[in-house]
Coordinates of C-alpha atoms and ligand atoms in Angstrom, one line a residue:
X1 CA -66.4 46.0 15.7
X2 CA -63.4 45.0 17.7
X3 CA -61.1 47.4 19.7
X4 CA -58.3 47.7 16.6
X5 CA -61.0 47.7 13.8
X6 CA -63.0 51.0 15.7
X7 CA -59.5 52.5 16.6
X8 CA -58.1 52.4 12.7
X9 CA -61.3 53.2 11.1
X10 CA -64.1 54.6 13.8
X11 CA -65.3 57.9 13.3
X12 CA -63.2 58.0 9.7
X13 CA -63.6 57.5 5.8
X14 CA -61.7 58.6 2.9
X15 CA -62.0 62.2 1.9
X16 CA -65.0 62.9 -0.6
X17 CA -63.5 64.7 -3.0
X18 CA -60.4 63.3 -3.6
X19 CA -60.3 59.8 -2.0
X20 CA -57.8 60.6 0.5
X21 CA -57.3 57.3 2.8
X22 CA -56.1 59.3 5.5
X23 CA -58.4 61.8 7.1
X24 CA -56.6 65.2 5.5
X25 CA -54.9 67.7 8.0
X26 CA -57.4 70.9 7.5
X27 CA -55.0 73.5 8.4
X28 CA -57.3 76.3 7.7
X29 CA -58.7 79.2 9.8
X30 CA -61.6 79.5 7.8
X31 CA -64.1 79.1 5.3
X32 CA -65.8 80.1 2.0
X33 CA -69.5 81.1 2.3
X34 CA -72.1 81.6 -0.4
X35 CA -74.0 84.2 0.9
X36 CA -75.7 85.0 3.8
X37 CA -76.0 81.9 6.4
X38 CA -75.5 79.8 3.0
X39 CA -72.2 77.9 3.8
X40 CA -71.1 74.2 3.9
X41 CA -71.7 73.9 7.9
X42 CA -68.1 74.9 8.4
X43 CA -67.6 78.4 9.0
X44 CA -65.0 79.1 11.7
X45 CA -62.1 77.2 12.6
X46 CA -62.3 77.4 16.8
X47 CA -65.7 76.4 16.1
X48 CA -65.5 73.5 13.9
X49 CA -62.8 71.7 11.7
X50 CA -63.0 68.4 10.3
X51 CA -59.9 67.0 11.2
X52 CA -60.7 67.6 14.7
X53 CA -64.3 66.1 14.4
X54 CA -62.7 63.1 13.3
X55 CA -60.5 62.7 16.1
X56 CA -63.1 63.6 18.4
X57 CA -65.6 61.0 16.8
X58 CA -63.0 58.4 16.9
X59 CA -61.7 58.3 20.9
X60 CA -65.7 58.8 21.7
X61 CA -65.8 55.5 19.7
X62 CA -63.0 54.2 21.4
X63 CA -64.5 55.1 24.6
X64 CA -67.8 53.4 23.8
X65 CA -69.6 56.9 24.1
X66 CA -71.7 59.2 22.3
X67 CA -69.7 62.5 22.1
X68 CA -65.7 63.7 21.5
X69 CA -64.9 67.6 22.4
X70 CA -61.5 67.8 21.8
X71 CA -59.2 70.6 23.8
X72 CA -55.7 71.9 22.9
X73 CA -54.1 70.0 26.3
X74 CA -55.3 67.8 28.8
X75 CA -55.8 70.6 31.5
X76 CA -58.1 72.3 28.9
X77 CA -60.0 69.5 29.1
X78 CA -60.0 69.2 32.8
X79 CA -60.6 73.2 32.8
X80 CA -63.6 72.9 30.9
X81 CA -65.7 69.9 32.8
X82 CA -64.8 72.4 35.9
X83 CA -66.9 75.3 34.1
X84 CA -69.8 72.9 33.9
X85 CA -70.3 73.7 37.8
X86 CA -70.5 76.7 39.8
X87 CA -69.4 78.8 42.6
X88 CA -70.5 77.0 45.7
X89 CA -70.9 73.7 44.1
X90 CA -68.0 71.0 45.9
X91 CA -66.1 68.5 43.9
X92 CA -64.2 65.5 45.6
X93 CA -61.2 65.0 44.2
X94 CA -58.5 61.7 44.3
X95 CA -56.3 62.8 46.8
X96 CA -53.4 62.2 44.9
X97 CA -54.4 63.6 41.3
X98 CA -51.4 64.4 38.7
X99 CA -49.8 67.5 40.0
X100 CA -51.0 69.8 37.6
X101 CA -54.8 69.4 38.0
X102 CA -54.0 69.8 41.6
X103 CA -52.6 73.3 40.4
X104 CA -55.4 74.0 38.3
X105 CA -57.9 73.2 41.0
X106 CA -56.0 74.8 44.1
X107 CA -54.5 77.5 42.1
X108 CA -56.7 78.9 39.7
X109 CA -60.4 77.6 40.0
X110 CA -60.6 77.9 43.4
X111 CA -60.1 81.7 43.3
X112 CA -63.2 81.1 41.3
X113 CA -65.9 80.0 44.1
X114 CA -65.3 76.3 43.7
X115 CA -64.6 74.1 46.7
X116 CA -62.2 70.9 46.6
X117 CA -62.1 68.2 48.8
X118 CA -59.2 66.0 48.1
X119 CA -59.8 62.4 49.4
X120 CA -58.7 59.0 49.1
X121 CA -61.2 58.0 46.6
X122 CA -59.8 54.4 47.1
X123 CA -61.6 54.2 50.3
X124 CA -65.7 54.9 49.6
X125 CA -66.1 55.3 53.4
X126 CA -63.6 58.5 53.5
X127 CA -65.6 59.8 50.3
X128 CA -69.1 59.1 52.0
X129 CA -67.8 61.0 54.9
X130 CA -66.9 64.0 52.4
X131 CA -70.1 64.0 50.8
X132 CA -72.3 67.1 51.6
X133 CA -75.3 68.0 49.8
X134 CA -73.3 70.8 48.0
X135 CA -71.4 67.6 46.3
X136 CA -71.7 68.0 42.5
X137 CA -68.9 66.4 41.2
X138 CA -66.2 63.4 41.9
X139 CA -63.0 64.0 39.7
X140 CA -61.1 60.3 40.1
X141 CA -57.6 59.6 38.8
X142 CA -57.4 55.7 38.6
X143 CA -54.9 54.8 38.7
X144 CA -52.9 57.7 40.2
X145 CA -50.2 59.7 39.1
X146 CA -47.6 58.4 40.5
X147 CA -48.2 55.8 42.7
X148 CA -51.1 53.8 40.9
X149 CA -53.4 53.9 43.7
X150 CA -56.5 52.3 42.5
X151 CA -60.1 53.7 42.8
X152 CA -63.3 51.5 42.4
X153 CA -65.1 53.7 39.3
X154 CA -68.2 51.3 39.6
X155 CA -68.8 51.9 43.1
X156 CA -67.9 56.0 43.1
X157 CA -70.4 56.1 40.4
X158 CA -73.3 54.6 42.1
X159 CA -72.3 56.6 45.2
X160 CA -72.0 59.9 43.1
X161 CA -75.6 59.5 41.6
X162 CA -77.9 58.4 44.3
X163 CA -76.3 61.7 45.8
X164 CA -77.5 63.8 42.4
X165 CA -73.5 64.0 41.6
X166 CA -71.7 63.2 38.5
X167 CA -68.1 61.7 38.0
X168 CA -65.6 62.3 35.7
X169 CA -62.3 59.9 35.5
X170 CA -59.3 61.0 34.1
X171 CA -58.2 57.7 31.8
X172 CA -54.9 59.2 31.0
X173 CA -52.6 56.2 31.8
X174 CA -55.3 53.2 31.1
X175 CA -56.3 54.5 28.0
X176 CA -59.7 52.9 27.0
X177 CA -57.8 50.0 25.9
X178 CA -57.3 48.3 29.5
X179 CA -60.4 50.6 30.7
X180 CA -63.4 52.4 30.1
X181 CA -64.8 54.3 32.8
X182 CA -68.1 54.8 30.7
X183 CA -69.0 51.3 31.0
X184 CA -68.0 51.2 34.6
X185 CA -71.1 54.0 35.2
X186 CA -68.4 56.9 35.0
X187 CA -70.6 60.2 33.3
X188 CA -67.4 61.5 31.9
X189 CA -64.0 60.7 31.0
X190 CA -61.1 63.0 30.3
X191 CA -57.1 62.8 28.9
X192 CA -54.6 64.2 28.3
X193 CA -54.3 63.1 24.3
X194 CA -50.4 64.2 24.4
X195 CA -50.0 61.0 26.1
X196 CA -50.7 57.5 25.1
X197 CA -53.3 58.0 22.5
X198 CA -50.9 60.3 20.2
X199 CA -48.5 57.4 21.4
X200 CA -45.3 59.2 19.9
X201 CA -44.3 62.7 22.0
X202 CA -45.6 64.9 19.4
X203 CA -48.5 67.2 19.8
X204 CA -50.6 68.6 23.0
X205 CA -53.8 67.8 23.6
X206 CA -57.3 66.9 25.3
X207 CA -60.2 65.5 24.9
X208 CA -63.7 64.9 26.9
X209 CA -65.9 61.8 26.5
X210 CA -70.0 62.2 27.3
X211 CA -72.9 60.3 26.2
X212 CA -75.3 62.6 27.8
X213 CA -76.3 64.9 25.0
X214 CA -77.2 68.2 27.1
X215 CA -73.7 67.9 28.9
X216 CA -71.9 67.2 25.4
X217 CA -73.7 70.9 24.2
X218 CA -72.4 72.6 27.0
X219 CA -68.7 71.4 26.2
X220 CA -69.0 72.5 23.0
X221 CA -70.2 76.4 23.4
X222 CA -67.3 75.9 26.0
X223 CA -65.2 74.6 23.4
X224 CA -65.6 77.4 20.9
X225 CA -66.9 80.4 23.6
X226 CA -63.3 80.0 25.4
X227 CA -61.5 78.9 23.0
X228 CA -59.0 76.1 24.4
X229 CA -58.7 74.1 20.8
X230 CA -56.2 71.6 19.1
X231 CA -54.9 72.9 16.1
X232 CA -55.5 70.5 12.9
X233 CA -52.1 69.1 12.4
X234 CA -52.1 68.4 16.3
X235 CA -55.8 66.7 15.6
X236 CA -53.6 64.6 13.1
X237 CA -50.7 63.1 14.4
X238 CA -53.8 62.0 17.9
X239 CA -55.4 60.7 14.9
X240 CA -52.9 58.5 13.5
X241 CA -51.5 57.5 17.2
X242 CA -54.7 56.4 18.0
X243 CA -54.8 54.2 15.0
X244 CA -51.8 51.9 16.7
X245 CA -53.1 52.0 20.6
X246 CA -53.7 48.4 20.6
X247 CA -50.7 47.5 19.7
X248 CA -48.6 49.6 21.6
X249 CA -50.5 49.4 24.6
X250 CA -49.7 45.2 24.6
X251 CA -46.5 46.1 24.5
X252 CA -45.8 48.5 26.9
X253 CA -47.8 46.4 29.7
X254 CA -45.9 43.4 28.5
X255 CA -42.4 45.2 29.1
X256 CA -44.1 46.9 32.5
X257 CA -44.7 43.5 33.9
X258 CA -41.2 42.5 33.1
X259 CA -39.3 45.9 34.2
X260 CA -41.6 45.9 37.6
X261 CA -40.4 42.2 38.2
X262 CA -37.2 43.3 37.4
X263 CA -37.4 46.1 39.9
X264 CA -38.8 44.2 42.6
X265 CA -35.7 42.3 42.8
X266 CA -33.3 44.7 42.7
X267 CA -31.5 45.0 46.6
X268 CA -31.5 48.9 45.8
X269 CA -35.0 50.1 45.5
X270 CA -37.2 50.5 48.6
X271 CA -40.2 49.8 47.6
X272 CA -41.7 49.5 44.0
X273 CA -45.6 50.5 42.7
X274 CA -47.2 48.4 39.8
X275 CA -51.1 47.7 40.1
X276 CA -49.6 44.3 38.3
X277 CA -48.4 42.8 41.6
X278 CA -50.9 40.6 42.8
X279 CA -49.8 42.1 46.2
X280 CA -50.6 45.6 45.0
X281 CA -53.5 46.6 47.5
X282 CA -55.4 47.8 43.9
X283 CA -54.5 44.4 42.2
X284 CA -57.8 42.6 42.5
X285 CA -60.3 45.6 41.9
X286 CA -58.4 46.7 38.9
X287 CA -58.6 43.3 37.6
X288 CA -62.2 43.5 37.9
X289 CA -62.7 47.1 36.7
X290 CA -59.9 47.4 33.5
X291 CA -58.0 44.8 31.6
X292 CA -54.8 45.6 31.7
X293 CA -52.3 47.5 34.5
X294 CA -50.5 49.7 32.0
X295 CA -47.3 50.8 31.6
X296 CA -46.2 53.2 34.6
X297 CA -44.0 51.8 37.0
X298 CA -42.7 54.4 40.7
X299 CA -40.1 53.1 42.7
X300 CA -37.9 54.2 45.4
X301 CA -34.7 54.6 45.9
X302 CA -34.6 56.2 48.9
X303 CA -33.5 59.7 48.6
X304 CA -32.7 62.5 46.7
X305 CA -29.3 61.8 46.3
X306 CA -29.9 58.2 45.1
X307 CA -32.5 59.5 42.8
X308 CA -30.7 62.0 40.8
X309 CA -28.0 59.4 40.4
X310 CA -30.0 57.1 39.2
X311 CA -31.6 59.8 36.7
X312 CA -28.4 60.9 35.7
X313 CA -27.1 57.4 35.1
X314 CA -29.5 56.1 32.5
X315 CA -28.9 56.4 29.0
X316 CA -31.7 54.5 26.7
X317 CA -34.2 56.2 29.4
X318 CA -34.7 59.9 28.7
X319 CA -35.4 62.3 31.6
X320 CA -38.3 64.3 30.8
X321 CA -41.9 65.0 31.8
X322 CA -44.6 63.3 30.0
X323 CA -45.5 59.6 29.8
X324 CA -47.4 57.0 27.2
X325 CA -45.0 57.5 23.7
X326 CA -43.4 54.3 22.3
X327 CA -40.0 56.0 23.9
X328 CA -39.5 54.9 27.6
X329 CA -39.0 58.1 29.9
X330 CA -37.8 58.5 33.4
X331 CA -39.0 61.2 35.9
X332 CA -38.9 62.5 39.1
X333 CA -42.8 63.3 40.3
X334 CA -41.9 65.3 43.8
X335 CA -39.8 68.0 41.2
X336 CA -41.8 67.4 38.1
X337 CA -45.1 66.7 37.8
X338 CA -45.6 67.5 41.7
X339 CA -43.4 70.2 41.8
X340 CA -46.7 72.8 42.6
X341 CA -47.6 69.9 45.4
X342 CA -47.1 71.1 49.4
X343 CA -44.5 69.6 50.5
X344 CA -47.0 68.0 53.0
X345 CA -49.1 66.6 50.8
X346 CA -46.7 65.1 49.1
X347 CA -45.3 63.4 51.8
X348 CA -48.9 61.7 52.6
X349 CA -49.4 60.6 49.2
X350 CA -45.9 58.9 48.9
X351 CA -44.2 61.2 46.6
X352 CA -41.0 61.4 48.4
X353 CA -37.6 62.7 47.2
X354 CA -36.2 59.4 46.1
X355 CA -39.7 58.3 44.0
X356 CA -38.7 57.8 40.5
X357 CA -41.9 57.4 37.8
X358 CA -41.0 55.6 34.7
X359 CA -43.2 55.0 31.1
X360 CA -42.3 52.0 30.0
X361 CA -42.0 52.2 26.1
X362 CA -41.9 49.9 23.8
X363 CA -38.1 49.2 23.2
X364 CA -36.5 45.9 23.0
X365 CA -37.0 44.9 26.4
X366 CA -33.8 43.4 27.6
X367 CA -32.0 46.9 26.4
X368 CA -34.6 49.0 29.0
X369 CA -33.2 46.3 31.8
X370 CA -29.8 46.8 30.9
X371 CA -29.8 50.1 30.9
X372 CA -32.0 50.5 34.2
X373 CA -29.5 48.0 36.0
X374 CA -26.4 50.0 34.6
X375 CA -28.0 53.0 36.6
X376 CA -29.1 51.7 39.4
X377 CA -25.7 49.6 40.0
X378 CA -23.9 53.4 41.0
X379 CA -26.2 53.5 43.8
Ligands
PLP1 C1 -53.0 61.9 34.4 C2 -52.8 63.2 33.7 N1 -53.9 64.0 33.5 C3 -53.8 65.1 32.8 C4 -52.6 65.6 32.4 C5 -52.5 67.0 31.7 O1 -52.4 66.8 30.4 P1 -51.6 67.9 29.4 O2 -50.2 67.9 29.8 O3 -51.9 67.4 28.0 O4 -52.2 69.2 29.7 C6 -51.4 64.8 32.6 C7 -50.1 65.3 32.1 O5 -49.1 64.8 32.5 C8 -51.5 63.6 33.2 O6 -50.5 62.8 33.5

């Protein structure tokens, strides 16, 4: 089936009993047994619930693989593939990873015996020259969070397994509408549902995509032996945004392309990211590897001062954290979702005090210019 068919009906049918179009939101802790071990295959709620399976049978269809785990946020999701490896083991991550798996890798897991290597995965020769024989794992953002550096998933892949390592890509801000790492010889993909795939700004959550089977078992005792799980209703509202990611993904790219052009022009901004540009150094491999450049957009203005000004200027732009619902938002990565980044680091990677991140919704696009130049004619 095509993309929108598999993303409205994949992994769902009506309800049994009653007909129920709609997947039903089972917002239940529990459920009735017969007797002993005589029960309907549901039993626990952190172990199983149906509204759940059909989310997490629908994105694994959506991702053209075999198995869904869903996790109750996207660094659930990432904290689970981590407890697949093991004190000792080293995992080579994108340098320039979304702030908060860089917290959960430098921060908590590596209190835990794990090693991290963070490397531009955009260049295979500085991740050959990382490799060691204790390499068990590439974690790639493509593209990055913030400044859409692009990664070739293909070629990390075939690297990764003629070295007896796996790689995981983090899909967030493609969505497997422009990309599907799968395909591309990735072994599994993770997001952060909360963002496009819910689509709206209205729940928290994760999921992990596998085809191998052994590897899918092992994230579900995780799933239930830790515990990280979406609640129903949260399962829902993914459910129903996933349901409308074709559309909304059009869109946003197609007011992206226009906002980054728009951008580009503008005598006030430094310097503007978009994989779109065909002078983006990532242009031609992400044309090759996804279909699509998405709607994120950094630019800068130059400095702190500018920047807040500029935040504090727009109107039909919110400032907030997140990214991917049909509402644009407006950010600032080196306070936000860098804030837990050395200040070091975030120099190198380009997150300076006057880089702004926006989502591009999927608002009338003239109204997002209008209210982008408004702000950035105070400068
Ligand atoms: C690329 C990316 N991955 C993972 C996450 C974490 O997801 P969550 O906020 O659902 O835990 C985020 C959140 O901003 C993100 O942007």
């Amino acid at each position: 089936m095509g993309f929108s068919t598999d993303a409205i009906h994949g992994g769902q049918s009506p309800e049994e009993k009653s007909g129920a179009v709609i997947t039903p939101i089972f917002q239940t802790s529990t459920y009735k047994q017969h007797g002993i071990g005589d029960h309907t295959g549901y039993e626990y709620a952190r172990t199983a619930n149906p509204t759940r399976e059909a989310l997490e049978r629908n994105i694994a269809i959506l991702e053209n693989g075999k198995h869904g785990v869903c996790y109750s946020s996207g660094m659930a999701a990432t904290d689970t593939i981590l407890r697949l490896f093991k004190p000792g083991d080293e995992i080579i991550v994108t340098h320039n990873v979304y702030g908060g798996t860089h917290r959960l890798f430098e921060m908590v897991l590596r209190e835990f015996g794990l090693i991290f290597k963070h490397v531009d995965t955009s260049d295979l020769a500085a991740v050959k020259a990382a490799m060691t024989p204790a390499t068990k794992l590439f974690f790639v953002e493509s593209p990055t969070n913030p400044v859409l550096q692009v990664s070739d998933i293909a070629a990390l892949s075939d690297l990764a397994h003629k070295n007896g390592a796996v790689v995981c890509v983090d899909n967030t801000f493609m969505t497997p509408y422009f990309q599907r790492p799968l395909d591309l010889g990735a072994d599994l993909v993770v997001h952060s549902t909360t963002k496009y795939l819910n689509g709206h700004s209205d729940m928290v959550g994760g999921v992990v995509v596998v085809n191998d089977d052994e590897t899918m078992g092992r994230l579900r005792f995780l799933q239930n032996g830790v515990g990280a799980v979406p609640g129903p209703m949260d399962c829902f509202l993914a459910l129903r945004g996933t349901k409308t990611l074709a559309v909304r993904m059009k869109q946003h790219e197609e007011n992206a392309r226009h906002i980054s052009r728009f951008l580009r022009n503008h005598a006030g901004i430094e310097k503007v990211y978009y994989p779109g540009f065909e002078d983006h150094p990532g242009h031609e491999l992400q044309k090759r590897q996804a279909r699509g450049f998405g709607g994120i957009i950094a630019f800068d203005v130059g400095s702190l001062d500018r920047a807040d000004r500029t935040l504090r200027s727009v109107s039909l732009f919110t400032l907030a954290e997140s990214l991917g619902g049909v509402e644009s938002l407006i950010s600032h990565p080196s306070s936000m979702t860098h804030g837990s980044v050395p200040k070091s680091l975030k120099e190198k990677l380009g997150v300076t005090d006057g880089l702004i991140r926006i989502s591009v919704g999927i608002e009338d696009v003239e109204d997002l210019e209008a209210d982008l130049a408004r702000a950035l004619s105070g400068l």
